[in-house]
Amino acid sequence: MTDSPTPTPTDLRSLRHARLLTQQELAAKARVAVRTVSGAERPDAHPLRMSTRRSLLRALEIPFTEHFAIFGPLPKGSRTKPPREAEVPL
């Protein structure tokens, strides 16, 4: 059994590029600051809060279930409850 590779900020950048979005466009779609997107794509990125992950995933039209694969583990003390049904992207 092989372990999957640790997610990297490059994953988020690649997903954004695949959708032909700039950092500014993704930030606007996700309703977060451009600085948040920029910081999340840096190699030394700090873990994102759950609400920020949800916003970015929704903007990229990616299922919430993929958040660990894209962003890695949650920061210590974060709530891990799944999104409400209305928050799940279709």
GROMACS .gro file of C-alpha atoms in nm:
model
   90
    1MET     CA    1   0.000   0.000   0.000
    2THR     CA    2   0.148   0.336  -0.097
    3ASP     CA    3   0.081   0.661   0.080
    4SER     CA    4  -0.056   0.942  -0.130
    5PRO     CA    5   0.175   1.240  -0.161
    6THR     CA    6   0.135   1.529   0.076
    7PRO     CA    7  -0.077   1.802  -0.082
    8THR     CA    8   0.110   2.114  -0.182
    9PRO     CA    9   0.004   2.470  -0.253
   10THR     CA   10   0.093   2.396  -0.614
   11ASP     CA   11  -0.219   2.178  -0.625
   12LEU     CA   12  -0.436   2.483  -0.563
   13ARG     CA   13  -0.242   2.687  -0.818
   14SER     CA   14  -0.276   2.407  -1.077
   15LEU     CA   15  -0.650   2.385  -1.018
   16ARG     CA   16  -0.682   2.761  -1.057
   17HIS     CA   17  -0.475   2.761  -1.376
   18ALA     CA   18  -0.678   2.471  -1.518
   19ARG     CA   19  -0.987   2.688  -1.482
   20LEU     CA   20  -0.809   2.983  -1.644
   21LEU     CA   21  -0.853   3.202  -1.337
   22THR     CA   22  -0.620   3.466  -1.200
   23GLN     CA   23  -0.569   3.494  -0.826
   24GLN     CA   24  -0.786   3.807  -0.833
   25GLU     CA   25  -1.068   3.626  -1.016
   26LEU     CA   26  -1.058   3.329  -0.779
   27ALA     CA   27  -1.055   3.561  -0.478
   28ALA     CA   28  -1.359   3.746  -0.611
   29LYS     CA   29  -1.547   3.422  -0.685
   30ALA     CA   30  -1.461   3.280  -0.343
   31ARG     CA   31  -1.523   3.612  -0.166
   32VAL     CA   32  -1.184   3.603   0.002
   33ALA     CA   33  -0.891   3.843  -0.014
   34VAL     CA   34  -0.639   3.810  -0.297
   35ARG     CA   35  -0.379   3.784  -0.022
   36THR     CA   36  -0.554   3.469   0.102
   37VAL     CA   37  -0.532   3.302  -0.239
   38SER     CA   38  -0.172   3.415  -0.285
   39GLY     CA   39  -0.075   3.291   0.059
   40ALA     CA   40  -0.252   2.957   0.009
   41GLU     CA   41  -0.046   2.896  -0.306
   42ARG     CA   42   0.289   2.962  -0.140
   43PRO     CA   43   0.515   2.666  -0.052
   44ASP     CA   44   0.521   2.775   0.313
   45ALA     CA   45   0.142   2.826   0.327
   46HIS     CA   46  -0.030   2.815   0.663
   47PRO     CA   47  -0.326   2.577   0.687
   48LEU     CA   48  -0.652   2.742   0.582
   49ARG     CA   49  -0.959   2.763   0.800
   50MET     CA   50  -1.247   2.535   0.708
   51SER     CA   51  -1.464   2.827   0.594
   52THR     CA   52  -1.190   2.947   0.360
   53ARG     CA   53  -1.145   2.596   0.219
   54ARG     CA   54  -1.518   2.574   0.152
   55SER     CA   55  -1.520   2.911  -0.023
   56LEU     CA   56  -1.228   2.823  -0.247
   57LEU     CA   57  -1.364   2.477  -0.330
   58ARG     CA   58  -1.704   2.622  -0.414
   59ALA     CA   59  -1.543   2.884  -0.639
   60LEU     CA   60  -1.338   2.615  -0.816
   61GLU     CA   61  -1.644   2.386  -0.839
   62ILE     CA   62  -1.467   2.104  -0.658
   63PRO     CA   63  -1.651   1.865  -0.422
   64PHE     CA   64  -1.594   1.936  -0.054
   65THR     CA   65  -1.478   1.577  -0.007
   66GLU     CA   66  -1.156   1.668  -0.190
   67HIS     CA   67  -1.045   1.931   0.062
   68PHE     CA   68  -0.788   1.712   0.241
   69ALA     CA   69  -0.633   1.607  -0.090
   70ILE     CA   70  -0.595   1.970  -0.194
   71PHE     CA   71  -0.525   2.154   0.131
   72GLY     CA   72  -0.386   1.890   0.365
   73PRO     CA   73  -0.477   1.858   0.734
   74LEU     CA   74  -0.683   2.116   0.917
   75PRO     CA   75  -0.515   2.358   1.156
   76LYS     CA   76  -0.524   2.255   1.521
   77GLY     CA   77  -0.852   2.343   1.687
   78SER     CA   78  -1.048   2.373   1.363
   79ARG     CA   79  -1.402   2.246   1.348
   80THR     CA   80  -1.431   1.945   1.126
   81LYS     CA   81  -1.805   1.925   1.080
   82PRO     CA   82  -1.911   1.879   0.719
   83PRO     CA   83  -2.089   2.160   0.537
   84ARG     CA   84  -2.466   2.191   0.561
   85GLU     CA   85  -2.655   2.038   0.273
   86ALA     CA   86  -2.712   2.383   0.119
   87GLU     CA   87  -2.335   2.443   0.112
   88VAL     CA   88  -2.251   2.133  -0.089
   89PRO     CA   89  -2.176   2.235  -0.447
   90LEU     CA   90  -2.374   2.058  -0.713
   0.00000   0.00000   0.00000
